[in-house]
């Protein structure tokens, strides 16, 4: 029997105010695609009916937003409230979820934004995937080029200087976001394969050994 190698469908639902967070979203997309996923990038402030259907049909949804005034952007909050239509029908129940954010400060209250994403995912009954990386840049032998240089564990966090454009997003933060994308795709593949295996075992015609 050949190995089960399902192709996970991952959607990245994000808002970017000045382009910095869009760079991180693209990095998550690249990582997930590299790991074999089909990936959709969805700007939540421009979302249409077809893109809502893409989210509904996805195996995993990654939430992303800059951190403004200690939480996700207003545009992302509008999107989050609109997901209540999905909440009523359990449309996203048991999907995989993850998140990323960006701010100008090293910390910048980014943890609050990631926790907001986690709570949104929990409201929908989704399963959260963390970053899965030890903190970087926390010893005399470390550097700002380490993966997870800002030391977050619940999701990917990036820092972009307020007086520089999106082309100056730190390469280590981009690499960290790519890692998150790969991790989401790989975890989602395991979930899909596991559900398929359980369904096969539990089907009336399954062989009993």
XYZ file of C-alpha atoms in Angstrom:
209
model
C 0.000 0.000 0.000
C 1.394 3.439 -0.907
C 1.894 6.054 1.762
C -0.849 8.618 2.237
C 0.478 12.018 1.158
C -2.446 14.431 1.248
C -2.028 17.975 -0.030
C -3.150 20.391 2.692
C -4.951 23.579 1.712
C -3.719 26.544 3.745
C -5.211 30.034 3.618
C -3.467 33.084 5.037
C -6.004 35.701 6.123
C -4.132 38.909 6.848
C -4.142 42.692 6.898
C -1.125 44.880 6.206
C -1.211 48.601 6.798
C 2.062 49.681 5.197
C 3.359 46.548 3.492
C 5.571 45.127 6.245
C 3.078 42.490 7.366
C 2.422 41.574 3.728
C 6.094 40.582 3.468
C 5.647 38.276 6.451
C 2.440 36.847 4.941
C 4.318 36.066 1.725
C 7.029 34.328 3.768
C 4.421 32.142 5.497
C 2.980 31.349 2.062
C 6.408 30.409 0.701
C 7.130 28.111 3.639
C 3.783 26.342 3.394
C 4.124 25.945 -0.380
C 7.644 24.570 0.021
C 6.194 21.940 2.352
C 3.722 20.888 -0.335
C 0.599 22.823 0.571
C -1.803 24.604 -1.734
C -1.821 28.150 -0.363
C -4.204 31.095 -0.720
C -3.261 34.643 0.320
C -6.349 36.600 1.368
C -6.340 40.291 2.262
C -9.096 40.580 4.846
C -9.822 44.227 4.045
C -10.594 43.254 0.428
C -12.269 39.893 1.035
C -15.094 38.812 -1.287
C -17.550 35.918 -1.356
C -15.218 33.692 -3.355
C -12.447 34.214 -0.790
C -14.795 33.430 2.090
C -15.463 30.142 0.303
C -11.713 29.550 0.027
C -11.425 29.967 3.788
C -14.342 27.599 4.359
C -12.704 24.988 2.142
C -9.259 25.264 3.697
C -7.737 22.730 6.054
C -5.789 25.460 7.884
C -6.131 29.217 8.311
C -3.220 31.410 9.388
C -4.212 34.795 10.805
C -1.928 37.800 10.375
C -1.979 41.492 11.221
C 0.275 44.302 12.371
C 0.023 45.132 16.046
C -1.541 48.562 16.438
C -2.159 50.017 19.894
C -1.590 46.649 21.539
C -3.829 44.463 19.379
C -4.594 43.473 15.804
C -5.505 46.237 13.370
C -9.016 47.612 13.079
C -9.358 46.057 9.631
C -8.570 42.632 11.046
C -11.076 43.123 13.867
C -13.780 43.886 11.279
C -12.925 40.616 9.547
C -12.895 38.704 12.840
C -16.365 39.952 13.725
C -17.606 38.960 10.266
C -16.460 35.388 10.927
C -19.338 35.083 13.407
C -21.429 33.829 10.476
C -19.022 30.893 10.279
C -19.109 30.477 14.058
C -22.885 29.975 14.051
C -22.573 27.097 11.613
C -19.337 25.572 12.987
C -17.853 26.057 9.514
C -14.282 26.252 10.826
C -14.606 23.638 13.567
C -11.442 21.497 13.867
C -9.494 23.366 11.201
C -5.833 24.054 11.969
C -4.938 27.640 12.919
C -1.803 29.719 13.480
C -0.817 33.376 13.523
C 1.807 36.053 12.927
C 2.205 39.748 13.622
C 4.580 42.663 13.155
C 5.277 45.915 14.990
C 7.902 48.639 15.043
C 9.085 47.807 18.565
C 10.966 44.664 19.554
C 8.116 43.588 21.811
C 5.449 46.140 21.002
C 2.729 44.146 22.790
C 2.793 41.608 19.943
C 1.972 38.821 22.395
C -1.478 40.337 22.908
C -2.148 40.146 19.173
C -1.053 36.515 18.972
C -3.241 35.692 21.964
C -6.128 37.474 20.259
C -5.647 35.195 17.240
C -5.546 32.174 19.539
C -8.803 33.228 21.165
C -10.429 33.775 17.776
C -9.325 30.283 16.746
C -10.640 28.848 20.010
C -14.010 30.523 19.464
C -14.223 28.621 16.193
C -13.081 25.332 17.747
C -9.863 25.312 15.715
C -6.571 23.639 16.703
C -3.671 26.049 17.236
C -0.166 25.374 15.916
C 2.621 27.174 17.763
C 5.945 28.302 16.321
C 7.908 25.305 17.587
C 11.215 27.165 17.889
C 13.448 27.893 20.862
C 14.146 31.614 21.410
C 17.051 33.046 19.465
C 19.403 35.971 20.168
C 19.394 35.352 23.925
C 23.037 34.557 24.613
C 26.492 35.992 23.975
C 26.875 33.596 21.043
C 23.505 34.499 19.498
C 22.760 37.251 17.022
C 19.909 39.206 15.499
C 20.076 36.820 12.556
C 18.833 33.886 14.637
C 15.467 32.300 13.893
C 12.862 33.532 16.382
C 15.207 36.358 17.351
C 12.390 38.069 19.287
C 11.656 35.006 21.410
C 7.953 34.356 20.779
C 6.522 30.843 20.960
C 2.799 31.108 20.182
C 3.339 32.414 16.646
C 5.716 34.260 14.331
C 6.617 37.785 15.417
C 8.450 40.375 13.343
C 9.890 43.828 14.026
C 10.134 46.499 11.347
C 11.539 49.978 11.908
C 8.853 52.649 11.714
C 10.957 54.869 9.438
C 11.775 52.163 6.881
C 9.727 50.571 4.133
C 8.631 46.995 3.609
C 11.868 46.173 1.790
C 13.672 46.505 5.128
C 11.784 43.719 6.936
C 14.428 41.721 8.819
C 15.607 38.581 7.013
C 15.539 36.578 10.247
C 11.864 37.458 10.732
C 11.147 36.400 7.158
C 12.923 33.086 7.749
C 10.970 32.609 10.995
C 7.697 33.169 9.132
C 8.749 30.670 6.474
C 9.353 28.167 9.283
C 5.826 28.785 10.582
C 4.380 28.180 7.116
C 6.225 24.876 6.787
C 5.166 23.817 10.274
C 1.506 24.578 9.592
C 1.584 22.641 6.309
C 3.342 19.647 7.843
C 1.070 19.557 10.890
C -2.027 19.896 8.730
C -0.877 17.024 6.518
C -0.604 14.810 9.601
C -4.105 15.829 10.734
C -5.634 15.081 7.311
C -3.867 11.740 7.028
C -4.856 10.787 10.561
C -8.511 11.559 9.936
C -8.433 9.549 6.715
C -6.841 6.589 8.493
C -9.394 6.723 11.298
C -12.244 6.922 8.801
C -10.885 3.863 6.989
C -10.618 1.874 10.207
C -14.067 2.889 11.375
C -15.834 2.242 8.063
C -18.217 -0.745 8.042
C -16.172 -2.509 5.359
C -12.818 -2.152 7.104
C -10.866 -5.328 7.682
C -10.383 -6.363 11.280
C -6.980 -7.889 12.034
